[in-house]
Short mmCIF file of C-alpha atoms in Angstrom, two decimals:
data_model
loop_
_atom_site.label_atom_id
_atom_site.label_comp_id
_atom_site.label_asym_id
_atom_site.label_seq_id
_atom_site.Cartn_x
_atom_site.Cartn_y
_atom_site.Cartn_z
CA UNK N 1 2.44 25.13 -10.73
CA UNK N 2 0.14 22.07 -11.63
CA UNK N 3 -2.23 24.46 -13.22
CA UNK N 4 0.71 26.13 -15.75
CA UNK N 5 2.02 23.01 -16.65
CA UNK N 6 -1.93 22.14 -17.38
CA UNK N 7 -1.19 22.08 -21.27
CA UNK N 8 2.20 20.62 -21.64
CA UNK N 9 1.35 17.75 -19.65
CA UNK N 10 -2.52 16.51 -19.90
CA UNK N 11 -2.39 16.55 -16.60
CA UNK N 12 -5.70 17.51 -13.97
CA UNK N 13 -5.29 20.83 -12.48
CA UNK N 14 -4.65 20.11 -8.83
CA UNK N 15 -7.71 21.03 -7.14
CA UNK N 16 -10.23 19.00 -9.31
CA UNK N 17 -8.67 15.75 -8.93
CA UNK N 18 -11.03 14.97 -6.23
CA UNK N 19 -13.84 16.07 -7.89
CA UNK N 20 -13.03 13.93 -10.96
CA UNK N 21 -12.43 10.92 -8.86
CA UNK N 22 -16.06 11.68 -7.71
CA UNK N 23 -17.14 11.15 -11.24
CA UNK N 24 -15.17 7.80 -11.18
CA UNK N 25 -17.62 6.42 -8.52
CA UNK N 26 -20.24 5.91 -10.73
CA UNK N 27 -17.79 4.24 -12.94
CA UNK N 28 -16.87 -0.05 -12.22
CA UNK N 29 -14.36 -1.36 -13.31
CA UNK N 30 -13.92 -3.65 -16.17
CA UNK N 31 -12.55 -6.69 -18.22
CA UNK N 32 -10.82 -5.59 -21.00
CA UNK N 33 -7.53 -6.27 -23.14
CA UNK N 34 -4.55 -5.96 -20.92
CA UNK N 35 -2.04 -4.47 -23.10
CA UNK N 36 1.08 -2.01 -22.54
CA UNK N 37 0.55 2.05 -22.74
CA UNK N 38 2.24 3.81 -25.73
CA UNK N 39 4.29 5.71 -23.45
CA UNK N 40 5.58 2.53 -21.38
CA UNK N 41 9.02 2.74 -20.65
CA UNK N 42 11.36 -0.43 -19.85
CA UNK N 43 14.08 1.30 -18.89
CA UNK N 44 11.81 3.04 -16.09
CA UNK N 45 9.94 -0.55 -15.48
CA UNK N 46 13.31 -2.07 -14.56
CA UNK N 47 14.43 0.74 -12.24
CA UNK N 48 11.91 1.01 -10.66
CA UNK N 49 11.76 -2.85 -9.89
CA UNK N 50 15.46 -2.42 -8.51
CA UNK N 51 14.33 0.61 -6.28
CA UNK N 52 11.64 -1.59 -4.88
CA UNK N 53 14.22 -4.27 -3.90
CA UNK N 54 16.50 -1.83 -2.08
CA UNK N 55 13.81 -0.63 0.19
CA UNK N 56 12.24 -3.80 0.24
CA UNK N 57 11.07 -3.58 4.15
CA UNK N 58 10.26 0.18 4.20
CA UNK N 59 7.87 -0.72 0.83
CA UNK N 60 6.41 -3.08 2.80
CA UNK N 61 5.52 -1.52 5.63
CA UNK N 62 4.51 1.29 3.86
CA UNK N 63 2.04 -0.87 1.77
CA UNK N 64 0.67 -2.59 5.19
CA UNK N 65 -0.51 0.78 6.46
CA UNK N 66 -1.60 1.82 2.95
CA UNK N 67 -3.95 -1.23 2.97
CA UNK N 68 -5.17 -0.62 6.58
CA UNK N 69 -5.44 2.68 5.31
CA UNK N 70 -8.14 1.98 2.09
CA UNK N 71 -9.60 -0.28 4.43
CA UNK N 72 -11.67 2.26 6.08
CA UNK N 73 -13.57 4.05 2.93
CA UNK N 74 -16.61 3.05 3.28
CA UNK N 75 -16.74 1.93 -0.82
CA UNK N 76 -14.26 -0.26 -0.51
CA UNK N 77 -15.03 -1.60 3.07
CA UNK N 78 -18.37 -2.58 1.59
CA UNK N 79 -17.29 -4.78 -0.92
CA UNK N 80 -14.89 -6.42 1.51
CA UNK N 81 -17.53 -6.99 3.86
CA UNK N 82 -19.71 -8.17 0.54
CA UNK N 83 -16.31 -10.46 -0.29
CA UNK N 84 -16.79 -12.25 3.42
CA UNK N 85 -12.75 -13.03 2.10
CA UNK N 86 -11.30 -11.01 4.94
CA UNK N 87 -13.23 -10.66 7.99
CA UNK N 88 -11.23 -13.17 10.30
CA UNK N 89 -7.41 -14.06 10.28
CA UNK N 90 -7.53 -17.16 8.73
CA UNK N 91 -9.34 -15.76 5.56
CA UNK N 92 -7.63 -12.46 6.07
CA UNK N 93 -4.04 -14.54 5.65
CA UNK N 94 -5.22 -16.48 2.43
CA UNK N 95 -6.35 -13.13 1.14
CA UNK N 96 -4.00 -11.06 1.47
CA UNK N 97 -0.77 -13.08 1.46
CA UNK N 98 -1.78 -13.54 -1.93
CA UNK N 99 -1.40 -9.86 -2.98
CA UNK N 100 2.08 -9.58 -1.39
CA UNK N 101 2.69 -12.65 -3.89
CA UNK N 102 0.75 -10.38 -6.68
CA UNK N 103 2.79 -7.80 -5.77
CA UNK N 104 5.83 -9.16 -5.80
CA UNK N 105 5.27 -10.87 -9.22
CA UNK N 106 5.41 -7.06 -11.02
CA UNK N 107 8.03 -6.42 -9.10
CA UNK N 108 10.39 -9.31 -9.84
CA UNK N 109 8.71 -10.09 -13.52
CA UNK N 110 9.30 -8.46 -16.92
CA UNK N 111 6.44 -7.18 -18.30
CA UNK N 112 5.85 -9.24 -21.46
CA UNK N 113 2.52 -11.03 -22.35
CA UNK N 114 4.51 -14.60 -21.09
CA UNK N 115 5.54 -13.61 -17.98
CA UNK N 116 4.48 -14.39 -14.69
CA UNK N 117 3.99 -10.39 -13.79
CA UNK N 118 1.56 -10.25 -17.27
CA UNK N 119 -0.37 -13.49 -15.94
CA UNK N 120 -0.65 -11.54 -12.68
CA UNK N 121 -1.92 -8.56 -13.46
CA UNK N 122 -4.63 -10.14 -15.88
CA UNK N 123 -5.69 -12.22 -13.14
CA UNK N 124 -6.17 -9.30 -10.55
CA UNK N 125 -8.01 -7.22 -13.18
CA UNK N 126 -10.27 -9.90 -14.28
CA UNK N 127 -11.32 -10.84 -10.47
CA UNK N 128 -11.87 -6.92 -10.03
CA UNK N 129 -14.11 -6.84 -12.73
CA UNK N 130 -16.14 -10.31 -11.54
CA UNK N 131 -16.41 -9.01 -8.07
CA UNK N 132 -17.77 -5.59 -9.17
CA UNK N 133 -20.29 -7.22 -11.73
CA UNK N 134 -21.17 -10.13 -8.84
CA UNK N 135 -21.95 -6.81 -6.17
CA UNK N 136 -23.66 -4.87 -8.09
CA UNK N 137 -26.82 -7.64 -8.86
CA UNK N 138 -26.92 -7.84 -5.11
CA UNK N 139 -26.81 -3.88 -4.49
CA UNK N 140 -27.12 -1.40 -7.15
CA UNK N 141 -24.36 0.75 -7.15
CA UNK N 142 -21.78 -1.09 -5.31
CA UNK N 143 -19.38 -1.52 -7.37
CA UNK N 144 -15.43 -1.66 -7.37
CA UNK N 145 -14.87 1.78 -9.20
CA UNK N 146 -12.56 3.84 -10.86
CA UNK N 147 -12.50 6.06 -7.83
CA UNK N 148 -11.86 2.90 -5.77
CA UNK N 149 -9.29 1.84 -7.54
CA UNK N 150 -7.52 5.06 -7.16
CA UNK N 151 -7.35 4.89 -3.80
CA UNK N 152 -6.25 1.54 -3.41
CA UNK N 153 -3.75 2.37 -5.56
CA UNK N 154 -2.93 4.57 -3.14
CA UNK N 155 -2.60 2.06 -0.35
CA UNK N 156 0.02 0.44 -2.44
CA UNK N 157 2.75 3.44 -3.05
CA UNK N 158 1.25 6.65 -1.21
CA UNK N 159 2.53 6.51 1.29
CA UNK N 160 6.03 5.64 -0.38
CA UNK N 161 5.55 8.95 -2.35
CA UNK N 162 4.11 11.51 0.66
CA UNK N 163 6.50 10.24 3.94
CA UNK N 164 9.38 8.78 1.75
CA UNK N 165 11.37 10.49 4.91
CA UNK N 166 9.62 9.17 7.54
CA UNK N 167 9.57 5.58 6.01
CA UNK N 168 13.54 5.95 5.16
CA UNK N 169 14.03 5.08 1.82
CA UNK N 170 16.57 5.78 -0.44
CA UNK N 171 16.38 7.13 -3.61
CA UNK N 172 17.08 9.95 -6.06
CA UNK N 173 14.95 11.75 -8.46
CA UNK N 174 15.15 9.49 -11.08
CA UNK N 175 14.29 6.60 -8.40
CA UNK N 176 10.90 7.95 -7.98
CA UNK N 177 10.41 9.47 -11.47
CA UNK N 178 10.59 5.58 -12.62
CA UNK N 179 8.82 4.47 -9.41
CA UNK N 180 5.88 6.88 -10.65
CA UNK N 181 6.12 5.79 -14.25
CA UNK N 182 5.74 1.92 -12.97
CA UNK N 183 2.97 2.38 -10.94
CA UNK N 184 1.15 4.33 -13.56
CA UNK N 185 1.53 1.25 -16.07
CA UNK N 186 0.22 -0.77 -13.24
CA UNK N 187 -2.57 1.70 -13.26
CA UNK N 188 -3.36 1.82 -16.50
CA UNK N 189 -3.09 -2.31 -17.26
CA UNK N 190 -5.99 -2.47 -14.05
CA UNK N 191 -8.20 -0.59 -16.12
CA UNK N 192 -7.84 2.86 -14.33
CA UNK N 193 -8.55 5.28 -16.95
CA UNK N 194 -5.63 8.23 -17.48
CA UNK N 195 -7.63 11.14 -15.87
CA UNK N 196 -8.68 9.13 -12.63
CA UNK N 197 -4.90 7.29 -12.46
CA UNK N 198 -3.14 8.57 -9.13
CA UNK N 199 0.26 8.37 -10.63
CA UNK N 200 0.82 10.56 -13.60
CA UNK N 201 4.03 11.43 -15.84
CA UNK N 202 6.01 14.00 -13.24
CA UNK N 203 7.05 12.56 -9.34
CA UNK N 204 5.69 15.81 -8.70
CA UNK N 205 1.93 16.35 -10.02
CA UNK N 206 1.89 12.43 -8.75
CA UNK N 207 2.67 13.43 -5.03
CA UNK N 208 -0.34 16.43 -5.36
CA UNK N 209 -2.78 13.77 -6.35
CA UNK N 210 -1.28 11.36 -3.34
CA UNK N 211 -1.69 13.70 -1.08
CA UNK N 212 -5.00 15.13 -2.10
CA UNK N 213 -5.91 11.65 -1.59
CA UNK N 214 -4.87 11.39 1.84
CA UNK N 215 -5.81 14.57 3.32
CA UNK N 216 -9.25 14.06 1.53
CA UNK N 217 -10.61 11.18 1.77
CA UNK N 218 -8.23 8.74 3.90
CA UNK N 219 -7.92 10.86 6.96
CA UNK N 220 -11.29 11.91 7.71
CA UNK N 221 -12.19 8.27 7.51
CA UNK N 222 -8.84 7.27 9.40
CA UNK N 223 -10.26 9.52 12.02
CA UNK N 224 -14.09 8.17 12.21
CA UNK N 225 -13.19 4.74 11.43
CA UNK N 226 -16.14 2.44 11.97
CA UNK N 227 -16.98 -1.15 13.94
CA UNK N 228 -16.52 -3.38 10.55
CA UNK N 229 -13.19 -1.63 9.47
CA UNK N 230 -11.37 -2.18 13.19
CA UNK N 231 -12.78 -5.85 12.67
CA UNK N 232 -11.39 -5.88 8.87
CA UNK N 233 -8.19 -4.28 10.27
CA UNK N 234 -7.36 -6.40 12.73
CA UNK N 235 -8.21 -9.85 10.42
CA UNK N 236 -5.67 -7.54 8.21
CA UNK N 237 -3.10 -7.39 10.79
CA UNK N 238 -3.89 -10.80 12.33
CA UNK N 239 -3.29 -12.46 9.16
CA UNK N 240 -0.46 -10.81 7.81
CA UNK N 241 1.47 -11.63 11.02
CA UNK N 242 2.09 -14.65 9.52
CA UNK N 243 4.49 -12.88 6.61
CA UNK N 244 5.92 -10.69 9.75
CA UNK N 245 5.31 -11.23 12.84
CA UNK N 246 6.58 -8.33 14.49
CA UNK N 247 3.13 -6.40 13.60
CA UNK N 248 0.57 -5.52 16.00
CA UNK N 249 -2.87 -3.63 15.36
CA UNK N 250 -2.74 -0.33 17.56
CA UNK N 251 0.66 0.32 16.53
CA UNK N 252 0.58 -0.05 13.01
CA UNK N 253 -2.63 1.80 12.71
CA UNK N 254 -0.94 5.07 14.68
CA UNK N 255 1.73 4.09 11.95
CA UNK N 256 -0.09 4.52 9.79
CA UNK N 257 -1.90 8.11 10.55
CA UNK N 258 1.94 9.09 10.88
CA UNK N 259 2.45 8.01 7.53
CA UNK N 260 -0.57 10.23 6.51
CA UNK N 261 0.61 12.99 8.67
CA UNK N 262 -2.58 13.63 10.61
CA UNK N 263 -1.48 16.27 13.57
CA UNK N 264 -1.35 14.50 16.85
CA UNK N 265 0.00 11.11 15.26
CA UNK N 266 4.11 12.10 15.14
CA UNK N 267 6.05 9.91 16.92
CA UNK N 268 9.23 12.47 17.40
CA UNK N 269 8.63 15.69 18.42
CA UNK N 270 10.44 17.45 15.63
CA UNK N 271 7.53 15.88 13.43
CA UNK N 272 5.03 17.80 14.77
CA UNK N 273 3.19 20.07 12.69
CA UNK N 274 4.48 23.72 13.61
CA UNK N 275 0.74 24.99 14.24
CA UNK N 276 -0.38 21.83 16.18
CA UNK N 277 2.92 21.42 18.45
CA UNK N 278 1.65 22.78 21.83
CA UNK N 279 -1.55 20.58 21.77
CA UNK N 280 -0.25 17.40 20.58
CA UNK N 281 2.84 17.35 22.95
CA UNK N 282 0.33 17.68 25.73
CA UNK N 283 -1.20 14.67 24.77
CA UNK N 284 0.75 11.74 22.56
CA UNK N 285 -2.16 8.88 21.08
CA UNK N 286 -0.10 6.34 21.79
CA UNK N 287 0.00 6.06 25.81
CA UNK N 288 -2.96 3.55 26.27
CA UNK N 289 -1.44 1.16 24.12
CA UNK N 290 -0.36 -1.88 25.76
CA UNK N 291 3.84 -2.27 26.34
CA UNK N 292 3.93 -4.43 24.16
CA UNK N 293 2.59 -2.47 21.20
CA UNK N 294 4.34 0.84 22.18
CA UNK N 295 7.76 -1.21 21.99
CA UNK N 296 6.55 -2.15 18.39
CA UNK N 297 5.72 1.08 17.64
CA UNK N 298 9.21 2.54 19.01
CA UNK N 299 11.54 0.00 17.66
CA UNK N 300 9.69 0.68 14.16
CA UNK N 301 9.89 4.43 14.33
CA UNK N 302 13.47 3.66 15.23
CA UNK N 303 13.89 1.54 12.23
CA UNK N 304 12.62 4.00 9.97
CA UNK N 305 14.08 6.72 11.05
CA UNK N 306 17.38 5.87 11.87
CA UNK N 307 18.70 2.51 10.47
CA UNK N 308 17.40 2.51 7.41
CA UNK N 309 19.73 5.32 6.36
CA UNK N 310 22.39 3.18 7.34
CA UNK N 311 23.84 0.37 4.39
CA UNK N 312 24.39 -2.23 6.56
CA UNK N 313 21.23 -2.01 8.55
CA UNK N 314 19.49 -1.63 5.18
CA UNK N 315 20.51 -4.32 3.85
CA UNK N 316 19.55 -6.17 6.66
CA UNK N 317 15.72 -5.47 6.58
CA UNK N 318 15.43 -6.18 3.47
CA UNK N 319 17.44 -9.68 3.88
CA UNK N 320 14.63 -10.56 6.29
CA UNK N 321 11.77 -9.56 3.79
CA UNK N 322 13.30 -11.60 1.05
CA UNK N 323 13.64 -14.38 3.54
CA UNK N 324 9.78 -13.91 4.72
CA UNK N 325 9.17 -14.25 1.15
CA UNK N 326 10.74 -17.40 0.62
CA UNK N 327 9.02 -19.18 3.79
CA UNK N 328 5.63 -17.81 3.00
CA UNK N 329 5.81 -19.59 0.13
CA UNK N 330 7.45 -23.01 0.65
CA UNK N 331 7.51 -23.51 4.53
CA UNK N 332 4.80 -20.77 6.38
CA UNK N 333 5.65 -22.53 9.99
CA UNK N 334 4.14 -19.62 11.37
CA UNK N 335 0.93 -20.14 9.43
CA UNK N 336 1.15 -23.61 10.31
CA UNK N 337 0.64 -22.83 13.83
CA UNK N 338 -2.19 -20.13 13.22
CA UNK N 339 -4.48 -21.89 10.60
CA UNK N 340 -2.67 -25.81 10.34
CA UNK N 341 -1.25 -26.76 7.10
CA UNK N 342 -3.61 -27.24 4.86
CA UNK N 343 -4.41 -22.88 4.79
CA UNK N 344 -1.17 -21.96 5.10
CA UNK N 345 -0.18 -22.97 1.47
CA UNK N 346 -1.22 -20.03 -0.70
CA UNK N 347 -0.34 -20.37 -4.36
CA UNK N 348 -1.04 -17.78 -7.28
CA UNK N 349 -1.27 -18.47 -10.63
CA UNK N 350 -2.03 -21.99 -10.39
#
């Protein structure tokens, strides 16, 4: 189907989106104008935002597994390692508190040059394009790429767009059509050139190159996942506990293979690949995991895939989110009692 609608769309034919991405490994990231495509929609841009906000806790979820997902290619692990601005809780907090606060911005923000969201984004890109330049005189060739940024654009919405059931979140087809369309202008104001953006004009050509994505690269390296990433994952998960603190490492990592539906990593047996059923109920991943991270796991399966389909319950989660929000930014007691009060404070945009 991708390959028919090749013409009328611009769009990759499906199976050489990988190998293009390939070509955007050789290709950093840059510092240029930050300026709105021609085919930017506001109307999209705004609905989008408001689908965001009613799925406010399955988003964010989803983008916490999407992170410890990108986390273990071995391109991007490298310059995190290079970064040293990640690889313990404390720094792990500062670091990536502030890109739920990025985040956030582009989701709450219009996008005009004098907004907040604008300011944002021109921030993150510029940093990008410092950190790649700063790498690369250390170690030719690493680089923050086109292919990397890809993929973690990936760890923001993939999993939002593969295992929108499994996450529960609510939306129609014109929900994700503008969902797309706003993460695509995201895209393109990073600096991701059109033919190596993830997110392209159709929901549907979008969720090929997602999942392309995740089947090949994320979970091969989800499944060999090496000593620095489980270090860099739990600093991740450490850190962030301080936004949520019902997160735990071993459960949000099965999470997240769940999310990326590798076989053996359902958490109800009706999820279970049809081919794969017999040896993965034999066997479920989860049974070494302390109690206390297999009642994590369960009540957030149960979240997911039960209360989140319900209003009330809905509403609920994301309450809590927007509350998390709020405290992270102007009273992080939680932080306080991790790091002390002079690192909790994280401001953006100063």
């Amino acid at each position: 189907m991708v390959a028919a609608n090749n013409s009328r769309t611009g769009e990759l034919p499906e199976v050489r989106y990988l190998e293009i991405l390939e070509e955007g490994a050789n290709i950093s990231v840059d510092y240029g104008d930050i300026e709105l495509p021609e085919w930017y929609d506001d109307a999209k841009i705004k609905r989008a935002q408001e689908f965001f906000k009613r799925n406010f806790y399955a988003m964010f979820v989803g983008k916490l597994c999407g992170l410890l997902a990108i986390v273990t290619v071995p391109s991007i692990l490298r310059i995190l390692v290079h970064t040293n601005q990640s690889s313990e809780p404390r720094t792990a907090y500062r670091r990536y508190v502030a890109t739920v606060m990025h985040t956030l911005e582009w989701y709450y923000e219009d996008m005009v040059p004098t907004s907040r969201a604008w300011k944002s984004i021109t921030f993150v890109r510029k940093t990008h394009a410092g950190v790649s330049k700063q790498a690369a005189t250390v170690r030719p060739g690493m680089i923050i790429s086109q292919r990397d940024m890809a993929i973690t654009q990936f760890g923001f919405v993939g999993y939002a767009i593969i295992s929108y059931r499994k996450m529960g979140i609510q939306f129609d087809s014109k929900d994700m059509e503008a969902f797309v369309h706003f993460w695509r202008v995201i895209g393109h104001m990073m600096g991701i050139e059109e033919r190596f953006n993830a997110c392209t004009d159709r929901f549907e050509t979008t969720e090929q190159r997602m999942s392309l994505i995740a089947n090949g690269i994320l979970k091969p390296a989800l499944l060999n996942h090496t000593d620095d990433f489980v270090k860099m994952g739990k600093a991740l998960i450490e850190g962030l506990w301080c936004f949520n603190p019902f997160i735990e490492y071993d459960s949000f990592l099965f999470l997240t293979m769940r999310f990326n539906n590798i076989p053996g990593y359902h958490y109800w047996d009706d999820e279970a690949i049809a081919d794969a059923r017999e040896s993965t109920r034999k066997v479920r991943q989860y049974e070494h995991f302390t109690r206390y991270a297999r009642f994590l796991l369960y009540c957030v399966c149960y979240i997911h895939s039960v209360l989140l389909n319900i209003a009330l319950f809905r509403w609920y989660f994301n309450s809590q989110m927007v509350l998390s929000r709020f405290l992270i930014t102007y009273f992080p007691f939680l932080a306080f009692y991790q790091f002390g009060v002079t690192d909790s404070y994280v401001q953006i945009l100063k």
